[in-house]
Amino acid sequence: MPTTSSRPLVGRRDEIDRLLALVRAAARGEGGVLVLRGEPGIGKSALLDHVEQATAQEFQLIRASGSEFEGELPFAALHQLCVPALTHLDTLSALYRESLLVAFGLADGAPDPFRVGLAALELLSTAAGTRPMLCLVDDAHWLDTASARALTFLARRIAAEPIAMVFAARDRDPVRGLDELPGLTVGGLDDAHARALLAGEKTVTLDERVRDRLLAEARGNPLALIELPKAGGFAPPEPSPVASRIERSFLARMAELPVDARRLLILASADPTGDPALLWAAARRLDIDVPAASAAAEASGLIRFDTRARFCHPLARSAAYRAAEPERRHAAHRALAEVTDPETAGDRRAWHRAQATTGPDEEVAAELELSASRAQARGGVAAAAAFLERAAALSLDPAKQTERTLAAARTTLEAGGTDAAADLLASVDTETLDVPQHASVDLLRGRIAFVQGAEGAVRGPELILRAAQRLAAVDPERSRECYVAALEMGLVVGRAAGVLDRVLDEARSAPPGPPDLLDALVRLTTEGHQAGVPALRRVLTGDDAGWTRTPALATVLADELWDIELHATIVDWLVRTGRDTGSPMTIRLGLSQVALHAVLTGNFGRAMAAIAEEEAIADAVGDAPQLYPRVHLAALRGRREEMLDLFAEATTRGNGQLTANAHWATAVLYNGLAEYPAALDAATRAVASGDLFLAGIALPELVEAAVRCGEHAVARSALDSLAERTESAGTAFALGIAASARALVSEAEADHLEALGQLANGPLGVHLARARLRYGEWLRREGRRREAREHLRTAHERLSDIGLEAFTRRAADELRATGEVARSRTGHSHDHLTMQETHIARQVAAGATSKEVATRLFLSPRTVDAHLRNIFRKLGITSRRQLRDMPDLVDARGTS
């Protein structure tokens, strides 16, 4: 952190105005964030210092900084930021308090990883209750992964808080999440301001030619303008980056210091905490004369010792550490390890010991392995990967080295380091592996390939298959699990790629086992729906519901069975299990399926609420939200522009199954809009994909579009395919859908009536309303206008009540053709609200408090109250009680 904050800033009026506007808004309770980006030395830290001084009287200040040498310790920077507010820790709920204590390594256990950010938000919000707060985070490009995620989460949720956050980061070192926040690029000073800054530095006298050369080479970089003249002249013979020249300037100043002062700087550079007590204890271990050394180091201007040891600039710290002789660096880490408390900072102690070790050391490797376990339990997957990689490098035993390397690759992949994980696997000598280890390598390579793009997504399942084949003789149960994993992966890739069929072909040679999903899917593929559907039903509904091990696959298969009740059972289990275990993956899958179920059953408000909650959790864990529920909802609502935007995003993501979802949804959209050629094209693509569930559910759309386009052969062929699927399923859903499609081809009234009868037996309001619309259209074409009016009127009312806007307009047009004008219907509350507002309104209508809603959506209660004010304004009401009186906000099945 710079020690030159008292120097007036030159040429930064625009940047200062932007920062002061941010803090003034926070003082009014309108929190915000700004990320300052720029090259090293450009003045980002100086701007942080300036805004700190400008707001010192009005704001509470808390600061933190990333550390180049502490990126492996999870939540290190978040802990640093929260320390001044920990006096408010007891005001938090037990769940949040425990999450923070565990995340900061102050208590044992595993925190709920996507509640740490919300706990920190509540802590800072409480601390800011009496006085606005300014959070400054320097060197954000060096934030540990867990802190970066949590701080990004915080920054997105302070809009209703008296909190301003300012980050400073290098522009060439992007940090996931921070790059999505409002930013300001800090550029070089113009020539006039650069000359003014240089003239203000009285330490060195420069002749005109040297000054002009310096100005040209510094390119307006303030630190270069300040530091380079101190190095005794200027330009090196070879051009080099400004940051390198500044480091050389710092090195030149270090070279003039006494030996003990240089050793103290090396020690301080190796200690990311900046804790003077720790530093002095380590210095005494190295027999450094602390008073003399610290005085000389401070006199150089390179470092300041007060409540923390602070280098004048991160480049000074970098220079001190990198330029140190290896033996002195090792000695510094060894001394720091010896004085670090193994109980309260065991991970940092282990890391210092590892950095002090020059060769293999099994004791240190084992300690690092324990640290990896602790880090992973605290949500620090990136930290665990770093510990394991170093543990592998220090291992004496080749077998342990292999196991630790594989574990490092696994955790590195979980942390998102795909290329790094691949490099670790490449270091493994596969010739020495046993069969289970070789299978583990194949599994990891398969997972890596799967996330590396379209080509890798096809190769991934094939590598998983290779693992299954290796394990067939030595571990049949694990072999079958690998086949199922390959199936799930193939399902995501999409059947059009041919991967799923290759997996199923290989699965025929899987080692025998009790009847399971693998067997049932093989039967479905090889013998067709008539033989495969009963086998699937037995597996999914038997006493040992094996689908709990593969719930994502099970939801698709329940839909393939046209069994809406089974789908609901699986979804309820997913949501309940996700909430009980705190698993982000499980709860997100459950909520996405809640939304899909709600769309199919015509409860669009419930769908919007579930989508909003899934998106909140995705944001909390730093992931992209699920897209397919939005696609389904937009299609059935008839929102053309929204649907086309979602289609473009779906195809960009490159997921085969997601693309098939988008084709089906586009077919629904265009059938609703009565644009049948476009619907025919989209439905044809969706059916051609051959994906489980999607190909089947797209067939009725294909039949309708083909009939309307006069493509009767296409319609009959699609109807035959649909009949094969629905007859074997035998559910009211299946039989009603088949009868409605058959009525379009046969023009038989009996088929229309059968469709209405079957669909009336279930919760499928969307399909029942569409079937009634088709029957009314048929009656009108038959000249039975009075009967047509009755059915079209009912269809229009039901379609409008649900919110199928395009189909509602289609029904109104048909009703108008019979001589009757459709009555306009009252809109839905959720038509005026965002998805997040819909979720909040439904929760509050069900009696939830602001704090309870905040927990669900990972917001602060103050933010929920701000949303409620917007909701009241949009709906023209003034109280929570009035929300409870709105029937379309009350869901008899709950708000999950």
Short mmCIF file of N, CA and C in Angstrom, two decimals, residues 4 60 128 139 170 220 236 253 279 338 539 625 673 695 738 741 821 826 832 848 852:
data_model
loop_
_atom_site.label_atom_id
_atom_site.label_comp_id
_atom_site.label_asym_id
_atom_site.label_seq_id
_atom_site.Cartn_x
_atom_site.Cartn_y
_atom_site.Cartn_z
N THR A 4 2.76 7.30 0.03
CA THR A 4 2.88 8.68 -0.47
C THR A 4 1.53 9.33 -0.67
N GLN A 60 -17.10 5.40 7.63
CA GLN A 60 -16.24 4.36 8.19
C GLN A 60 -15.40 3.80 7.04
N ALA A 128 -22.70 -0.72 8.91
CA ALA A 128 -22.95 0.57 8.24
C ALA A 128 -24.26 1.21 8.70
N ASP A 139 -5.18 -3.98 -5.32
CA ASP A 139 -4.57 -5.18 -5.92
C ASP A 139 -5.58 -6.30 -6.07
N ARG A 170 -5.25 -4.46 -11.97
CA ARG A 170 -4.52 -4.29 -13.22
C ARG A 170 -5.41 -4.67 -14.40
N GLY A 220 3.18 8.82 -19.37
CA GLY A 220 2.19 9.35 -18.44
C GLY A 220 1.98 8.51 -17.20
N PRO A 236 17.23 2.46 -19.68
CA PRO A 236 18.10 1.30 -19.86
C PRO A 236 18.40 1.15 -21.34
N ARG A 253 17.29 1.11 -5.13
CA ARG A 253 17.21 1.70 -3.80
C ARG A 253 17.48 0.65 -2.72
N LEU A 279 6.17 -10.42 12.13
CA LEU A 279 7.37 -10.03 11.40
C LEU A 279 8.56 -9.86 12.35
N GLU A 338 8.02 -20.93 11.58
CA GLU A 338 8.32 -21.23 12.99
C GLU A 338 7.54 -20.35 13.95
N VAL A 539 -37.79 -49.08 -12.93
CA VAL A 539 -36.59 -48.55 -12.27
C VAL A 539 -36.89 -47.25 -11.54
N PRO A 625 -26.60 -18.74 -15.01
CA PRO A 625 -27.86 -19.38 -14.65
C PRO A 625 -28.31 -20.38 -15.71
N LEU A 673 -48.06 -17.87 -32.60
CA LEU A 673 -48.18 -16.67 -33.43
C LEU A 673 -48.83 -16.95 -34.79
N ALA A 695 -37.45 -34.59 -28.23
CA ALA A 695 -37.94 -35.06 -29.52
C ALA A 695 -39.41 -35.43 -29.41
N ALA A 738 -51.61 -37.14 -27.59
CA ALA A 738 -51.72 -37.91 -28.83
C ALA A 738 -53.07 -37.69 -29.49
N ALA A 741 -53.21 -34.27 -31.17
CA ALA A 741 -52.46 -34.24 -32.43
C ALA A 741 -53.18 -35.05 -33.50
N VAL A 821 -66.58 -10.60 -30.22
CA VAL A 821 -65.33 -9.95 -29.84
C VAL A 821 -64.93 -10.45 -28.44
N THR A 826 -58.27 -9.10 -17.25
CA THR A 826 -57.37 -8.43 -16.32
C THR A 826 -55.98 -9.06 -16.40
N HIS A 832 -46.29 -7.18 -14.71
CA HIS A 832 -45.74 -5.86 -14.44
C HIS A 832 -44.42 -5.93 -13.67
N ALA A 848 -44.01 -14.31 4.27
CA ALA A 848 -42.59 -14.27 4.60
C ALA A 848 -42.17 -12.86 5.00
N GLU A 852 -36.56 -13.27 5.70
CA GLU A 852 -36.72 -14.62 5.12
C GLU A 852 -36.58 -14.57 3.60
#
